[in-house]
């Protein structure tokens, strides 16, 4: 009995030490993430000698950009990774206008994860209907958002104009250099240099391509590991946020979805988390809907973080595309969720589709293949035929 | 029941409607309270749900197996 307090203090100390080490690891992984984005930018700049027009010619077709975003995110199952890579591509010479559809594609691609998770309930009719509706409400919302905002972007360029405005406000225009105050470059440059030297050592003619590959690999692993660590470290805070939002309406739902996504650094995890809860009937579709919209906003933090890695002349476009991602998601929520008739569309679409898919299981698979693979391909074909 | 209602005096009928409405409000409040409690309980198990979500994302083979199993 007398030893108990000592044991508790010892346990607390171990726990404190453990969490301190985990936080240091998170900081190191974030450092690796921003360094890796710098590697991609540097690799593309080196490979194209500053003129990336030819390399990114494929993306002049906006639907091709959209397809690249959808496919890359569907395969990697992480929109944060894809948008961080897109920030790196912009730093390497891809124009913001071409990158916008890619970012939108990442939004659609990320919704495949929770739809696949919903398929796990396929053998329990009622649970599947609820789970599939909870998953596809996010799909319908993102598809409607892309239809509206891609049309607006292609006709008016509104998203990249808003992004550029705020980016200039944040980091200054091309003429206003913040080089003297930027602390990112001095801390990332040595590591980028080391990896560059290592790439040249492996095979000099492909050094820039290798630098890009290393950058992508590091982004992928750092985001995955940061997510795992943050889930352990922030689960308590995430619980508090979610407890606070229960029974408080849609604004609290959107806010909690955004905060939980920032805390666990993965919108796929946040949205997939809600699918079994919907399947079990604990949460209603109307409650899950705003929560998943919050996840769309919360996931933008990673690309914003990635954009801070870029310095010099390409810092402005890199920050612009990160802000375009945020602007797109915030405006989509304000417009679609704000207008009652538009708000109801994803709910009705998801409910109807879930009913149909419950009756005919194959429809769920047809839907996934159609939305994530066939439809984008068809759009590219139509665009190329008529452009 | 219908016969009883037709024979019920106006005042008593009105009282019964008010009582039923009150009972309905109480039942709805209790239902909502239980629903919220259930949601708070689910959030209490967030670690578990996060682990399940992660393993579900990775368990593509299990999902395909589920999909191919015909159990309607």
Coordinates of C-alpha atoms in Angstrom, one line a residue:
Chain A
X1 CA 0.0 0.0 0.0
X2 CA 2.8 2.4 0.9
X3 CA 4.5 1.9 -2.4
X4 CA 1.4 2.8 -4.4
X5 CA 1.9 6.6 -4.6
X6 CA 5.5 6.1 -5.7
X7 CA 4.4 3.6 -8.4
X8 CA 1.7 6.1 -9.6
X9 CA 4.3 8.9 -9.8
X10 CA 6.7 6.6 -11.6
X11 CA 3.9 5.7 -14.1
X12 CA 3.0 9.4 -14.6
X13 CA 6.7 10.2 -15.2
X14 CA 6.9 7.3 -17.8
X15 CA 3.7 8.5 -19.5
X16 CA 5.0 12.1 -19.6
X17 CA 8.3 11.0 -21.0
X18 CA 6.5 8.8 -23.6
X19 CA 4.3 11.6 -24.7
X20 CA 7.2 14.1 -24.8
X21 CA 9.1 11.7 -27.0
X22 CA 6.0 11.3 -29.2
X23 CA 5.6 15.1 -29.6
X24 CA 9.2 15.4 -30.5
X25 CA 8.7 12.7 -33.2
X26 CA 5.6 14.6 -34.4
X27 CA 7.7 17.8 -34.7
X28 CA 10.4 15.9 -36.5
X29 CA 7.9 14.3 -38.9
X30 CA 6.3 17.7 -39.7
X31 CA 9.8 19.0 -40.4
X32 CA 10.4 16.0 -42.7
X33 CA 7.0 16.7 -44.4
X34 CA 7.9 20.3 -45.3
X35 CA 11.4 19.3 -46.3
X36 CA 10.0 16.7 -48.6
X37 CA 7.7 19.2 -50.3
X38 CA 10.8 21.4 -50.8
X39 CA 12.5 18.3 -52.4
X40 CA 9.7 17.9 -54.9
X41 CA 9.8 21.6 -55.8
X42 CA 13.5 21.5 -56.1
X43 CA 13.5 18.2 -58.1
X44 CA 11.0 19.6 -60.7
X45 CA 12.8 22.9 -61.0
X46 CA 16.1 21.0 -61.6
X47 CA 14.5 18.6 -64.1
X48 CA 12.7 21.3 -66.1
X49 CA 15.4 24.0 -65.7
X50 CA 12.6 26.3 -64.6
X51 CA 10.3 25.7 -67.7
X52 CA 7.8 23.0 -66.7
X53 CA 5.3 23.9 -69.4
X54 CA 6.0 20.8 -71.5
X55 CA 6.2 18.4 -68.5
X56 CA 2.8 19.4 -67.3
X57 CA 1.2 19.7 -70.7
X58 CA -1.1 16.8 -69.9
X59 CA -2.8 18.9 -67.2
X60 CA -3.9 21.7 -69.6
X61 CA -7.0 19.6 -69.9
X62 CA -8.7 20.4 -66.6
X63 CA -10.6 17.1 -66.6
X64 CA -7.3 15.3 -66.9
X65 CA -6.1 17.2 -63.8
X66 CA -9.3 16.2 -62.0
X67 CA -8.8 12.6 -63.0
X68 CA -5.2 12.7 -61.8
X69 CA -6.4 14.0 -58.4
X70 CA -9.2 11.4 -58.1
X71 CA -7.0 8.5 -59.1
X72 CA -4.0 9.4 -57.1
X73 CA -6.1 10.0 -53.9
X74 CA -8.2 6.8 -54.5
X75 CA -5.0 4.8 -54.7
X76 CA -3.1 6.4 -51.9
X77 CA -6.2 6.9 -49.8
X78 CA -4.9 10.2 -48.4
X79 CA -5.9 13.6 -49.7
X80 CA -3.4 15.2 -47.4
X81 CA -0.5 13.4 -49.2
X82 CA -1.8 14.2 -52.6
X83 CA -2.5 17.9 -51.9
X84 CA 1.0 18.2 -50.3
X85 CA 2.5 16.7 -53.5
X86 CA 0.4 19.1 -55.6
X87 CA 1.9 22.0 -53.6
X88 CA 5.3 20.6 -54.4
X89 CA 4.4 20.4 -58.1
X90 CA 3.2 24.0 -58.1
X91 CA 6.5 24.9 -56.5
X92 CA 8.2 23.0 -59.3
X93 CA 6.4 24.9 -62.1
X94 CA 2.9 23.5 -62.4
X95 CA 0.6 26.5 -62.8
X96 CA -2.1 27.2 -60.1
X97 CA -4.8 27.1 -62.8
X98 CA -3.8 23.6 -63.7
X99 CA -3.5 22.5 -60.1
X100 CA -7.0 23.6 -59.1
X101 CA -8.8 20.6 -60.8
X102 CA -6.2 18.3 -59.2
X103 CA -7.0 19.6 -55.7
X104 CA -10.7 19.2 -56.5
X105 CA -10.1 15.6 -57.7
X106 CA -8.3 14.9 -54.4
X107 CA -11.5 15.9 -52.6
X108 CA -13.5 13.4 -54.6
X109 CA -10.8 10.7 -54.4
X110 CA -10.7 10.8 -50.6
X111 CA -14.4 9.9 -50.3
X112 CA -13.7 6.4 -51.8
X113 CA -12.2 5.3 -48.4
X114 CA -15.4 5.6 -46.3
X115 CA -17.5 4.2 -49.2
X116 CA -15.2 1.1 -49.2
X117 CA -15.5 0.9 -45.4
X118 CA -19.3 0.9 -45.7
X119 CA -19.1 -2.2 -47.9
X120 CA -17.9 -4.0 -44.8
X121 CA -21.6 -3.9 -43.6
X122 CA -22.9 -5.4 -46.8
X123 CA -24.2 -8.6 -45.2
X124 CA -26.4 -6.7 -42.7
X125 CA -29.2 -5.0 -44.6
X126 CA -30.3 -2.3 -42.2
X127 CA -26.7 -1.5 -41.1
X128 CA -25.5 -1.4 -44.6
X129 CA -28.2 1.0 -45.7
X130 CA -27.4 3.4 -42.9
X131 CA -23.6 3.0 -43.3
X132 CA -23.7 3.4 -47.1
X133 CA -25.8 6.5 -46.9
X134 CA -23.5 8.0 -44.3
X135 CA -20.5 7.3 -46.6
X136 CA -22.0 8.5 -49.8
X137 CA -23.5 11.7 -48.4
X138 CA -19.9 12.9 -48.4
X139 CA -19.4 11.6 -52.0
X140 CA -22.6 13.4 -53.2
X141 CA -21.6 16.7 -51.5
X142 CA -18.1 16.6 -53.0
X143 CA -19.4 15.8 -56.5
X144 CA -21.9 18.6 -56.3
X145 CA -19.2 21.0 -55.0
X146 CA -16.9 20.1 -57.9
X147 CA -19.6 20.5 -60.5
X148 CA -20.4 24.0 -59.2
X149 CA -16.9 25.3 -58.4
X150 CA -15.1 23.7 -61.3
X151 CA -17.6 25.4 -63.7
X152 CA -17.1 28.7 -61.8
X153 CA -13.3 28.3 -61.8
X154 CA -13.1 27.5 -65.5
X155 CA -15.3 30.4 -66.5
X156 CA -14.2 33.1 -64.0
X157 CA -11.0 31.8 -62.2
X158 CA -12.6 32.8 -58.9
X159 CA -10.9 30.2 -56.7
X160 CA -7.4 30.9 -57.8
X161 CA -8.0 34.7 -57.7
X162 CA -9.2 34.4 -54.0
X163 CA -6.3 32.1 -53.2
X164 CA -3.8 34.5 -54.8
X165 CA -5.3 37.5 -52.9
X166 CA -4.9 35.8 -49.5
X167 CA -1.5 34.3 -50.4
X168 CA -0.2 37.8 -51.2
X169 CA -1.7 39.0 -48.0
X170 CA 0.0 36.2 -46.0
X171 CA 3.5 36.0 -47.6
X172 CA 3.8 39.2 -49.7
X173 CA 3.8 39.5 -53.5
X174 CA 6.6 38.5 -55.8
X175 CA 8.2 42.0 -55.3
X176 CA 7.9 41.9 -51.6
X177 CA 10.6 39.4 -50.6
X178 CA 10.3 37.8 -47.1
X179 CA 13.5 35.9 -47.6
X180 CA 15.2 37.7 -44.8
X181 CA 12.5 36.7 -42.3
X182 CA 12.0 33.1 -43.6
X183 CA 13.3 30.5 -41.2
X184 CA 12.1 27.5 -43.2
X185 CA 14.7 27.6 -45.9
X186 CA 17.8 27.6 -43.6
X187 CA 16.5 24.6 -41.7
X188 CA 15.3 22.6 -44.8
X189 CA 18.1 23.4 -47.2
X190 CA 20.8 21.2 -45.7
X191 CA 18.6 18.1 -45.7
X192 CA 17.4 18.8 -49.3
X193 CA 21.0 19.2 -50.3
X194 CA 22.0 15.9 -48.6
X195 CA 19.2 14.0 -50.4
X196 CA 20.2 15.7 -53.7
X197 CA 23.8 14.6 -53.2
X198 CA 22.6 11.1 -52.4
X199 CA 20.4 11.0 -55.5
X200 CA 23.4 12.1 -57.6
X201 CA 25.5 9.5 -56.0
X202 CA 22.9 6.8 -57.0
X203 CA 22.5 7.8 -60.6
X204 CA 23.5 11.4 -61.5
X205 CA 21.4 11.8 -64.8
X206 CA 18.3 10.9 -62.8
X207 CA 19.2 12.9 -59.7
X208 CA 16.2 15.3 -60.0
X209 CA 13.7 12.5 -60.7
X210 CA 15.1 10.5 -57.7
X211 CA 14.8 13.7 -55.5
X212 CA 11.1 13.9 -56.5
X213 CA 10.6 10.2 -55.7
X214 CA 12.3 10.5 -52.3
X215 CA 10.1 13.6 -51.7
X216 CA 6.9 11.8 -52.5
X217 CA 7.9 8.8 -50.4
X218 CA 8.9 10.9 -47.4
X219 CA 5.6 12.9 -47.6
X220 CA 3.6 9.6 -47.7
X221 CA 5.4 8.1 -44.7
X222 CA 5.6 11.3 -42.6
X223 CA 1.8 12.0 -43.0
X224 CA 1.0 8.3 -42.2
X225 CA 3.3 8.3 -39.1
X226 CA 2.1 11.8 -37.9
X227 CA -1.5 10.5 -38.2
X228 CA -0.7 7.4 -36.1
X229 CA 1.1 9.4 -33.4
X230 CA -1.5 12.2 -33.3
X231 CA -4.3 9.6 -32.9
X232 CA -2.6 8.4 -29.7
X233 CA -1.7 11.9 -28.4
X234 CA -4.9 13.7 -29.4
X235 CA -7.6 11.1 -28.8
X236 CA -8.5 12.7 -25.5
X237 CA -8.9 16.2 -27.0
X238 CA -10.8 14.7 -29.9
X239 CA -13.2 13.1 -27.5
X240 CA -13.7 16.4 -25.7
X241 CA -14.5 18.1 -29.0
X242 CA -17.0 15.5 -30.0
X243 CA -18.7 15.3 -26.7
X244 CA -19.1 19.1 -26.9
X245 CA -20.7 18.9 -30.3
X246 CA -23.3 16.2 -29.5
X247 CA -26.8 17.6 -29.6
X248 CA -25.6 21.1 -30.6
X249 CA -26.6 21.3 -34.2
X250 CA -24.8 21.5 -37.6
X251 CA -22.4 24.3 -37.0
X252 CA -21.0 22.5 -34.0
X253 CA -20.9 19.3 -36.2
X254 CA -18.9 21.1 -38.9
X255 CA -16.5 22.6 -36.4
X256 CA -15.9 19.4 -34.5
X257 CA -15.3 17.5 -37.8
X258 CA -12.7 20.1 -38.8
X259 CA -11.0 20.0 -35.4
X260 CA -10.9 16.2 -35.1
X261 CA -9.5 16.0 -38.7
X262 CA -6.8 18.5 -37.8
X263 CA -6.0 16.6 -34.6
X264 CA -5.7 13.2 -36.3
X265 CA -4.4 14.6 -39.6
X266 CA -6.7 12.4 -41.8
X267 CA -10.1 13.2 -43.3
X268 CA -10.3 9.5 -44.4
X269 CA -10.0 8.4 -40.8
X270 CA -12.5 11.0 -39.5
X271 CA -15.2 10.2 -42.2
X272 CA -14.6 6.4 -42.0
X273 CA -14.9 6.6 -38.2
X274 CA -18.5 7.7 -38.5
X275 CA -19.5 4.9 -40.9
X276 CA -19.8 2.1 -38.4
X277 CA -21.5 4.4 -35.9
X278 CA -24.1 5.2 -38.5
X279 CA -24.4 1.5 -39.3
X280 CA -25.1 0.8 -35.7
X281 CA -27.8 3.5 -35.6
X282 CA -26.0 5.5 -33.0
X283 CA -25.7 8.6 -35.1
X284 CA -28.2 9.8 -37.7
X285 CA -27.3 10.7 -41.3
X286 CA -28.3 14.4 -40.6
X287 CA -25.7 14.5 -37.7
X288 CA -22.9 12.8 -39.7
X289 CA -23.4 15.0 -42.8
X290 CA -22.1 18.3 -41.2
X291 CA -19.3 16.3 -39.4
X292 CA -17.9 15.0 -42.7
X293 CA -18.1 18.5 -44.2
X294 CA -15.9 19.7 -41.3
X295 CA -13.4 16.9 -42.3
X296 CA -13.1 18.5 -45.8
X297 CA -12.1 21.8 -44.1
X298 CA -9.8 20.3 -41.5
X299 CA -7.7 18.3 -44.0
X300 CA -6.6 21.6 -45.7
X301 CA -4.2 22.2 -42.8
X302 CA -1.7 19.8 -44.2
X303 CA -1.4 21.5 -47.6
X304 CA -1.1 24.9 -45.8
X305 CA 1.7 23.4 -43.7
X306 CA 3.3 22.0 -46.8
X307 CA 3.1 25.4 -48.6
X308 CA 5.2 27.0 -45.8
X309 CA 8.1 24.8 -47.0
X310 CA 8.4 26.7 -50.3
X311 CA 10.5 29.8 -50.4
X312 CA 11.6 32.2 -53.1
X313 CA 9.6 33.0 -56.3
X314 CA 7.4 29.9 -56.1
X315 CA 6.3 30.5 -52.5
X316 CA 3.4 32.6 -53.7
X317 CA 1.9 30.1 -56.1
X318 CA 2.5 27.3 -53.6
X319 CA 0.7 29.2 -50.9
X320 CA -2.0 30.1 -53.4
X321 CA -2.9 26.5 -54.3
X322 CA -3.0 25.6 -50.6
X323 CA -5.4 28.5 -50.0
X324 CA -7.4 27.5 -53.1
X325 CA -7.9 24.1 -51.4
X326 CA -9.2 25.8 -48.2
X327 CA -11.3 28.4 -50.1
X328 CA -12.9 25.7 -52.2
X329 CA -13.9 23.6 -49.2
X330 CA -15.1 26.6 -47.1
X331 CA -17.1 28.1 -49.9
X332 CA -18.6 24.7 -50.8
X333 CA -19.8 24.3 -47.2
X334 CA -21.2 27.8 -47.1
X335 CA -23.0 27.5 -50.5
X336 CA -24.2 24.0 -50.5
X337 CA -24.9 23.5 -46.8
X338 CA -26.1 27.1 -46.5
X339 CA -28.9 26.8 -49.2
X340 CA -31.6 24.5 -48.0
X341 CA -32.4 23.1 -51.4
X342 CA -28.8 22.4 -52.2
X343 CA -28.2 21.0 -48.7
X344 CA -30.9 18.4 -49.2
X345 CA -29.4 17.1 -52.4
X346 CA -26.6 15.0 -50.9
X347 CA -29.0 13.7 -48.2
X348 CA -31.6 12.6 -50.8
X349 CA -29.0 11.2 -53.2
X350 CA -27.3 9.2 -50.5
X351 CA -30.5 7.9 -49.0
X352 CA -31.9 6.8 -52.4
X353 CA -28.6 5.2 -53.5
X354 CA -28.3 3.4 -50.2
X355 CA -31.9 2.0 -50.6
X356 CA -31.1 0.8 -54.1
X357 CA -27.7 -0.6 -53.1
X358 CA -29.3 -2.6 -50.3
X359 CA -31.7 -4.2 -52.7
X360 CA -28.9 -4.9 -55.3
X361 CA -25.4 -5.3 -53.9
X362 CA -23.7 -5.1 -57.3
X363 CA -24.9 -1.6 -57.6
X364 CA -22.5 -0.5 -54.8
X365 CA -19.6 -1.8 -56.8
X366 CA -20.9 -0.3 -60.0
X367 CA -21.2 3.0 -58.2
X368 CA -17.6 2.9 -56.9
X369 CA -16.2 1.9 -60.3
X370 CA -18.4 4.4 -62.1
X371 CA -17.8 7.5 -60.0
X372 CA -14.1 7.0 -59.2
X373 CA -12.9 5.5 -62.5
X374 CA -15.4 5.5 -65.4
X375 CA -17.0 8.9 -65.1
X376 CA -13.6 10.8 -64.9
X377 CA -12.4 8.9 -67.9
X378 CA -15.5 9.8 -69.8
X379 CA -15.2 13.4 -68.9
X380 CA -11.6 13.5 -70.4
X381 CA -12.8 11.9 -73.6
X382 CA -15.7 14.3 -74.0
X383 CA -13.5 17.3 -73.3
X384 CA -10.8 16.1 -75.7
X385 CA -13.5 15.5 -78.4
X386 CA -15.1 18.9 -78.1
X387 CA -12.1 21.0 -77.0
Chain B
X1 CA -62.3 2.6 -28.3
X2 CA -64.0 4.8 -31.0
X3 CA -67.3 4.3 -29.2
X4 CA -65.7 5.3 -25.9
X5 CA -64.3 8.5 -27.5
X6 CA -67.6 9.5 -29.1
X7 CA -69.3 9.2 -25.7
X8 CA -66.5 11.1 -23.9
X9 CA -67.6 14.6 -22.7
X10 CA -65.9 17.6 -24.4
X11 CA -64.0 18.7 -21.3
X12 CA -62.6 15.2 -20.6
X13 CA -61.6 14.7 -24.2
X14 CA -59.7 18.0 -24.1
X15 CA -58.0 17.0 -20.9
X16 CA -57.0 13.7 -22.4
X17 CA -55.5 15.4 -25.5
X18 CA -53.5 17.7 -23.2
X19 CA -52.3 14.7 -21.1
X20 CA -51.4 12.7 -24.2
X21 CA -49.5 15.6 -25.6
X22 CA -47.6 16.0 -22.4
X23 CA -46.8 12.2 -22.3
X24 CA -45.7 12.4 -26.0
X25 CA -43.3 15.3 -25.1
X26 CA -42.0 13.3 -22.1
X27 CA -41.5 10.2 -24.3
X28 CA -39.7 12.3 -27.0
X29 CA -37.5 14.0 -24.4
X30 CA -36.6 10.6 -22.9
X31 CA -35.9 9.2 -26.3
X32 CA -33.6 12.1 -27.2
X33 CA -31.9 11.8 -23.8
X34 CA -31.2 8.2 -24.4
X35 CA -30.0 8.8 -28.0
X36 CA -27.6 11.5 -26.8
X37 CA -26.4 9.2 -24.0
X38 CA -25.7 6.5 -26.5
X39 CA -23.8 8.9 -28.7
X40 CA -21.7 10.1 -25.7
X41 CA -21.0 6.4 -24.9
X42 CA -19.8 5.8 -28.5
X43 CA -17.5 8.9 -28.3
X44 CA -16.1 7.5 -25.0
X45 CA -14.9 4.5 -27.1
X46 CA -13.3 6.7 -29.7
X47 CA -9.9 4.9 -29.5
X48 CA -11.6 1.7 -30.4
X49 CA -13.5 3.3 -33.2
X50 CA -10.4 4.9 -34.6
X51 CA -8.6 1.6 -34.6
X52 CA -11.6 -0.1 -36.3
X53 CA -11.7 2.7 -38.9
X54 CA -8.0 2.2 -39.6
X55 CA -8.2 -1.5 -39.9
X56 CA -11.4 -1.3 -42.0
X57 CA -9.6 1.0 -44.4
X58 CA -6.7 -1.5 -44.8
X59 CA -8.9 -4.6 -44.8
X60 CA -9.8 -4.6 -48.5
X61 CA -9.7 -8.3 -48.8
X62 CA -12.2 -8.7 -46.0
X63 CA -14.5 -6.2 -47.7
X64 CA -14.2 -8.0 -51.0
X65 CA -14.9 -11.3 -49.2
X66 CA -18.0 -9.7 -47.6
X67 CA -19.1 -8.4 -50.9
X68 CA -18.8 -11.8 -52.6
X69 CA -20.6 -13.6 -49.8
X70 CA -24.3 -13.7 -50.7
X71 CA -26.3 -13.4 -47.6
X72 CA -29.5 -11.5 -48.3

